[in-house]
Amino acid sequence: MDAPALLTGRVLPRRLRLVPVPVEAMWWARLLALGALVAAVPPEDKKAAGKGPAAEHKKLSDRATALADRSATLAFNLYHVMAKDKSMENILVSPVVVASSLGLVTLGGKASTASQAKALLSADKLNDDYVHSGLSELLSEVSNATARNVTWKIGNRLYGPSSISFTDDFVKSSKKHYNYEHSKINFRDKRSALKSINEWATQTTDGKLPEVTKDVEKTDGALIVNAMFFKPHWDERFHHKMVDNRGFMVSRSYTVGIQMMHRTGLYKYYNDEEEKLQIVEMPLAHKFSSMIFIMPNHVEPLERLEKLLTREQLKTWLGKLKTRAVAISLPKVSLEVSHNLHKHLADLGLTEAVDKTKADLSKISGKKDLYLASVFHAAALEWDTEGNPFDGDIYGREEMRNPKLFYADHPFIFLIKDNKTNSILFIGRLVRPKGDKMRDEL
């Protein structure tokens, strides 16, 4: 590779690699190029406007803290069940939103139908008011996009067959605690019903999530639909010129072309040599939350990592992170995923609410005439360059030399962790980003 290509951020075509190669020399050259770009930024723009924690918010109640802890446990339980589904590639789930949906089932259910939903939250020994108020406060806290300086649009809606009526108490309570909307829909006109659901999701997410589902299999029950769009705002942005076209290796024999964004900075990093994986934590704006990437050193199915991934193991890994110079390359992509969690929640123990013959959701309609036919959880996540201005002064420091390389060009697991509540805002994996297949040059 010639020097002009390095300094302009453009690279010549290369052969596909089976493993990321630690080419620190290349990255040091790119770092110098970035330093030149930083120097061109107006002085007033170099100030870390909005950087660092915002004003302290009120302390969370014990209820919110307790439910945050339980929703984090749910995150790993649900992820493991979903990861076993061989038909599934990318995963994107918001555990706090799923917890709110379980809260809704608790609110509308009776007897063991309601207690099963609480059990999934590990909250079966807590009274209902404690659960509802705790989840309500938690969701309100973490989805405060202004305080956290991120984009997070959330819409929650319960669809019921046109033959049922929602009770006033349920409508009032579900709006109060979980910000749920309610709609009756004629599922006999399937085409119109699908159009209505997808148009609502599109409007809710400002067009980022155009489709929740292509079909509704069961038309005689209720549908829970979550529609979300999340866009991180990095604590230190990527420079818009440090973006180029690269290959993402879905497997050793299949590569797609994507855009990758690059930057070097001081990040918390850990290389687990025994398990052959890397972890990096990137703070989001105001540092209320951070994005955690877990990636195997080699191109491989994520099954091995997923077996390691527990709440306890994540805590161990995070405890070993050290702040150091890291040259990071991330896909600049939009990830849109829609999951029907009906089966996965049943696998975790929510067997009655999803069973027409056993469900008792009579608090919703006043009659024992309803069950959960589908639980659609649809989300779009966009990785972009945007964030706070970076501090160009760090690039002359000795500690910035010989950065570690975190080159995310093959499948990885990610989490968005809220630092105030210790809840998991999102958990997922990127296996196949959108992109055209690249020709194998080997």
mmCIF file of N, CA, C and O in Angstrom, residues 91-140:
data_model
loop_
_atom_site.group_PDB
_atom_site.id
_atom_site.type_symbol
_atom_site.label_atom_id
_atom_site.label_comp_id
_atom_site.label_asym_id
_atom_site.label_seq_id
_atom_site.Cartn_x
_atom_site.Cartn_y
_atom_site.Cartn_z
ATOM 1 N N ILE A 91 -29.790 -10.138 15.436
ATOM 2 C CA ILE A 91 -30.691 -10.017 16.592
ATOM 3 C C ILE A 91 -30.601 -8.591 17.109
ATOM 4 O O ILE A 91 -29.510 -8.019 17.189
ATOM 5 N N LEU A 92 -31.745 -8.026 17.447
ATOM 6 C CA LEU A 92 -31.786 -6.686 18.032
ATOM 7 C C LEU A 92 -33.002 -6.599 18.944
ATOM 8 O O LEU A 92 -34.140 -6.597 18.483
ATOM 9 N N VAL A 93 -32.739 -6.570 20.249
ATOM 10 C CA VAL A 93 -33.813 -6.599 21.242
ATOM 11 C C VAL A 93 -33.551 -5.554 22.322
ATOM 12 O O VAL A 93 -32.411 -5.383 22.764
ATOM 13 N N SER A 94 -34.606 -4.875 22.747
ATOM 14 C CA SER A 94 -34.510 -3.971 23.891
ATOM 15 C C SER A 94 -35.150 -4.638 25.111
ATOM 16 O O SER A 94 -36.374 -4.714 25.210
ATOM 17 N N PRO A 95 -34.332 -5.141 26.035
ATOM 18 C CA PRO A 95 -34.876 -5.841 27.200
ATOM 19 C C PRO A 95 -35.803 -4.981 28.058
ATOM 20 O O PRO A 95 -36.764 -5.498 28.630
ATOM 21 N N VAL A 96 -35.526 -3.676 28.173
ATOM 22 C CA VAL A 96 -36.400 -2.837 29.001
ATOM 23 C C VAL A 96 -37.769 -2.690 28.355
ATOM 24 O O VAL A 96 -38.791 -2.574 29.055
ATOM 25 N N VAL A 97 -37.822 -2.717 27.030
ATOM 26 C CA VAL A 97 -39.111 -2.636 26.342
ATOM 27 C C VAL A 97 -39.841 -3.974 26.435
ATOM 28 O O VAL A 97 -41.058 -4.016 26.632
ATOM 29 N N VAL A 98 -39.113 -5.084 26.307
ATOM 30 C CA VAL A 98 -39.727 -6.399 26.494
ATOM 31 C C VAL A 98 -40.267 -6.527 27.918
ATOM 32 O O VAL A 98 -41.367 -7.058 28.148
ATOM 33 N N ALA A 99 -39.511 -6.017 28.890
ATOM 34 C CA ALA A 99 -39.971 -6.038 30.283
ATOM 35 C C ALA A 99 -41.276 -5.262 30.427
ATOM 36 O O ALA A 99 -42.185 -5.676 31.163
ATOM 37 N N SER A 100 -41.390 -4.144 29.726
ATOM 38 C CA SER A 100 -42.622 -3.357 29.766
ATOM 39 C C SER A 100 -43.797 -4.128 29.156
ATOM 40 O O SER A 100 -44.924 -4.040 29.640
ATOM 41 N N SER A 101 -43.519 -4.899 28.103
ATOM 42 C CA SER A 101 -44.562 -5.728 27.498
ATOM 43 C C SER A 101 -45.025 -6.814 28.473
ATOM 44 O O SER A 101 -46.221 -7.127 28.553
ATOM 45 N N LEU A 102 -44.082 -7.367 29.216
ATOM 46 C CA LEU A 102 -44.460 -8.349 30.244
ATOM 47 C C LEU A 102 -45.249 -7.678 31.360
ATOM 48 O O LEU A 102 -46.166 -8.269 31.938
ATOM 49 N N GLY A 103 -44.887 -6.429 31.658
ATOM 50 C CA GLY A 103 -45.668 -5.655 32.623
ATOM 51 C C GLY A 103 -47.098 -5.467 32.151
ATOM 52 O O GLY A 103 -48.046 -5.533 32.936
ATOM 53 N N LEU A 104 -47.262 -5.247 30.840
ATOM 54 C CA LEU A 104 -48.593 -5.094 30.269
ATOM 55 C C LEU A 104 -49.402 -6.380 30.414
ATOM 56 O O LEU A 104 -50.596 -6.338 30.734
ATOM 57 N N VAL A 105 -48.762 -7.528 30.195
ATOM 58 C CA VAL A 105 -49.445 -8.814 30.362
ATOM 59 C C VAL A 105 -49.862 -9.006 31.817
ATOM 60 O O VAL A 105 -50.964 -9.477 32.114
ATOM 61 N N THR A 106 -48.981 -8.613 32.729
ATOM 62 C CA THR A 106 -49.313 -8.684 34.159
ATOM 63 C C THR A 106 -50.504 -7.793 34.479
ATOM 64 O O THR A 106 -51.397 -8.169 35.250
ATOM 65 N N LEU A 107 -50.518 -6.618 33.867
ATOM 66 C CA LEU A 107 -51.594 -5.656 34.091
ATOM 67 C C LEU A 107 -52.933 -6.179 33.575
ATOM 68 O O LEU A 107 -53.984 -5.951 34.191
ATOM 69 N N GLY A 108 -52.901 -6.895 32.439
ATOM 70 C CA GLY A 108 -54.146 -7.351 31.825
ATOM 71 C C GLY A 108 -54.530 -8.769 32.180
ATOM 72 O O GLY A 108 -55.625 -9.224 31.830
ATOM 73 N N GLY A 109 -53.641 -9.479 32.886
ATOM 74 C CA GLY A 109 -53.907 -10.877 33.173
ATOM 75 C C GLY A 109 -54.370 -11.134 34.587
ATOM 76 O O GLY A 109 -54.273 -10.282 35.472
ATOM 77 N N LYS A 110 -54.857 -12.328 34.797
ATOM 78 C CA LYS A 110 -55.260 -12.785 36.123
ATOM 79 C C LYS A 110 -54.615 -14.138 36.409
ATOM 80 O O LYS A 110 -54.184 -14.847 35.498
ATOM 81 N N ALA A 111 -54.581 -14.451 37.702
ATOM 82 C CA ALA A 111 -54.122 -15.765 38.170
ATOM 83 C C ALA A 111 -52.760 -16.128 37.574
ATOM 84 O O ALA A 111 -51.867 -15.291 37.511
ATOM 85 N N SER A 112 -52.607 -17.379 37.097
ATOM 86 C CA SER A 112 -51.309 -17.854 36.641
ATOM 87 C C SER A 112 -50.873 -17.197 35.332
ATOM 88 O O SER A 112 -49.672 -17.155 35.033
ATOM 89 N N THR A 113 -51.805 -16.657 34.555
ATOM 90 C CA THR A 113 -51.418 -15.932 33.338
ATOM 91 C C THR A 113 -50.580 -14.713 33.706
ATOM 92 O O THR A 113 -49.550 -14.431 33.081
ATOM 93 N N ALA A 114 -51.013 -13.995 34.720
ATOM 94 C CA ALA A 114 -50.270 -12.817 35.181
ATOM 95 C C ALA A 114 -49.002 -13.218 35.922
ATOM 96 O O ALA A 114 -47.947 -12.598 35.749
ATOM 97 N N SER A 115 -49.070 -14.257 36.733
ATOM 98 C CA SER A 115 -47.906 -14.649 37.535
ATOM 99 C C SER A 115 -46.773 -15.176 36.662
ATOM 100 O O SER A 115 -45.596 -15.004 37.000
ATOM 101 N N GLN A 116 -47.084 -15.798 35.522
ATOM 102 C CA GLN A 116 -46.043 -16.251 34.610
ATOM 103 C C GLN A 116 -45.261 -15.073 34.031
ATOM 104 O O GLN A 116 -44.039 -15.131 33.882
ATOM 105 N N ALA A 117 -45.975 -14.006 33.702
ATOM 106 C CA ALA A 117 -45.308 -12.811 33.172
ATOM 107 C C ALA A 117 -44.374 -12.211 34.223
ATOM 108 O O ALA A 117 -43.254 -11.791 33.908
ATOM 109 N N LYS A 118 -44.813 -12.169 35.459
ATOM 110 C CA LYS A 118 -43.969 -11.656 36.538
ATOM 111 C C LYS A 118 -42.767 -12.563 36.774
ATOM 112 O O LYS A 118 -41.665 -12.092 37.081
ATOM 113 N N ALA A 119 -42.974 -13.872 36.612
ATOM 114 C CA ALA A 119 -41.884 -14.822 36.823
ATOM 115 C C ALA A 119 -40.772 -14.614 35.797
ATOM 116 O O ALA A 119 -39.589 -14.762 36.110
ATOM 117 N N LEU A 120 -41.132 -14.262 34.555
ATOM 118 C CA LEU A 120 -40.114 -13.993 33.540
ATOM 119 C C LEU A 120 -39.269 -12.789 33.910
ATOM 120 O O LEU A 120 -38.116 -12.670 33.495
ATOM 121 N N LEU A 121 -39.847 -11.901 34.719
ATOM 122 C CA LEU A 121 -39.123 -10.722 35.193
ATOM 123 C C LEU A 121 -38.422 -10.991 36.529
ATOM 124 O O LEU A 121 -37.862 -10.059 37.119
ATOM 125 N N SER A 122 -38.494 -12.237 36.987
ATOM 126 C CA SER A 122 -37.962 -12.588 38.313
ATOM 127 C C SER A 122 -38.585 -11.693 39.376
ATOM 128 O O SER A 122 -37.940 -11.320 40.365
ATOM 129 N N ALA A 123 -39.866 -11.347 39.151
ATOM 130 C CA ALA A 123 -40.556 -10.419 40.038
ATOM 131 C C ALA A 123 -41.805 -11.050 40.648
ATOM 132 O O ALA A 123 -42.705 -10.345 41.104
ATOM 133 N N ASP A 124 -41.838 -12.387 40.682
ATOM 134 C CA ASP A 124 -43.035 -13.074 41.174
ATOM 135 C C ASP A 124 -43.303 -12.835 42.657
ATOM 136 O O ASP A 124 -44.434 -12.989 43.117
ATOM 137 N N LYS A 125 -42.274 -12.406 43.405
ATOM 138 C CA LYS A 125 -42.474 -12.149 44.829
ATOM 139 C C LYS A 125 -42.761 -10.673 45.129
ATOM 140 O O LYS A 125 -42.905 -10.284 46.286
ATOM 141 N N LEU A 126 -42.832 -9.864 44.084
ATOM 142 C CA LEU A 126 -43.117 -8.434 44.246
ATOM 143 C C LEU A 126 -44.584 -8.168 43.959
ATOM 144 O O LEU A 126 -45.183 -8.812 43.087
ATOM 145 N N ASN A 127 -45.167 -7.206 44.677
ATOM 146 C CA ASN A 127 -46.577 -6.917 44.394
ATOM 147 C C ASN A 127 -46.708 -6.148 43.082
ATOM 148 O O ASN A 127 -45.761 -5.531 42.593
ATOM 149 N N ASP A 128 -47.915 -6.172 42.520
ATOM 150 C CA ASP A 128 -48.139 -5.622 41.183
ATOM 151 C C ASP A 128 -47.840 -4.128 41.096
ATOM 152 O O ASP A 128 -47.230 -3.664 40.125
ATOM 153 N N ASP A 129 -48.258 -3.364 42.079
ATOM 154 C CA ASP A 129 -48.023 -1.919 42.046
ATOM 155 C C ASP A 129 -46.525 -1.608 42.021
ATOM 156 O O ASP A 129 -46.080 -0.676 41.341
ATOM 157 N N TYR A 130 -45.755 -2.370 42.779
ATOM 158 C CA TYR A 130 -44.305 -2.205 42.823
ATOM 159 C C TYR A 130 -43.709 -2.436 41.439
ATOM 160 O O TYR A 130 -42.869 -1.667 40.961
ATOM 161 N N VAL A 131 -44.165 -3.519 40.783
ATOM 162 C CA VAL A 131 -43.660 -3.873 39.453
ATOM 163 C C VAL A 131 -44.022 -2.798 38.434
ATOM 164 O O VAL A 131 -43.166 -2.321 37.674
ATOM 165 N N HIS A 132 -45.281 -2.388 38.403
ATOM 166 C CA HIS A 132 -45.727 -1.432 37.391
ATOM 167 C C HIS A 132 -45.074 -0.062 37.569
ATOM 168 O O HIS A 132 -44.604 0.544 36.597
ATOM 169 N N SER A 133 -45.016 0.421 38.790
ATOM 170 C CA SER A 133 -44.413 1.737 39.013
ATOM 171 C C SER A 133 -42.898 1.698 38.767
ATOM 172 O O SER A 133 -42.319 2.656 38.252
ATOM 173 N N GLY A 134 -42.259 0.573 39.120
ATOM 174 C CA GLY A 134 -40.822 0.436 38.892
ATOM 175 C C GLY A 134 -40.475 0.392 37.414
ATOM 176 O O GLY A 134 -39.554 1.073 36.951
ATOM 177 N N LEU A 135 -41.224 -0.402 36.643
ATOM 178 C CA LEU A 135 -40.985 -0.479 35.199
ATOM 179 C C LEU A 135 -41.299 0.851 34.525
ATOM 180 O O LEU A 135 -40.591 1.269 33.598
ATOM 181 N N SER A 136 -42.336 1.514 34.974
ATOM 182 C CA SER A 136 -42.715 2.807 34.404
ATOM 183 C C SER A 136 -41.607 3.839 34.590
ATOM 184 O O SER A 136 -41.224 4.550 33.649
ATOM 185 N N GLU A 137 -41.063 3.907 35.796
ATOM 186 C CA GLU A 137 -39.987 4.860 36.075
ATOM 187 C C GLU A 137 -38.728 4.505 35.293
ATOM 188 O O GLU A 137 -38.043 5.390 34.756
ATOM 189 N N LEU A 138 -38.425 3.204 35.208
ATOM 190 C CA LEU A 138 -37.240 2.759 34.479
ATOM 191 C C LEU A 138 -37.332 3.139 33.004
ATOM 192 O O LEU A 138 -36.403 3.723 32.438
ATOM 193 N N LEU A 139 -38.461 2.839 32.381
ATOM 194 C CA LEU A 139 -38.624 3.130 30.961
ATOM 195 C C LEU A 139 -38.569 4.624 30.692
ATOM 196 O O LEU A 139 -37.945 5.075 29.726
ATOM 197 N N SER A 140 -39.196 5.392 31.565
ATOM 198 C CA SER A 140 -39.183 6.849 31.416
ATOM 199 C C SER A 140 -37.769 7.403 31.544
ATOM 200 O O SER A 140 -37.366 8.303 30.796
#
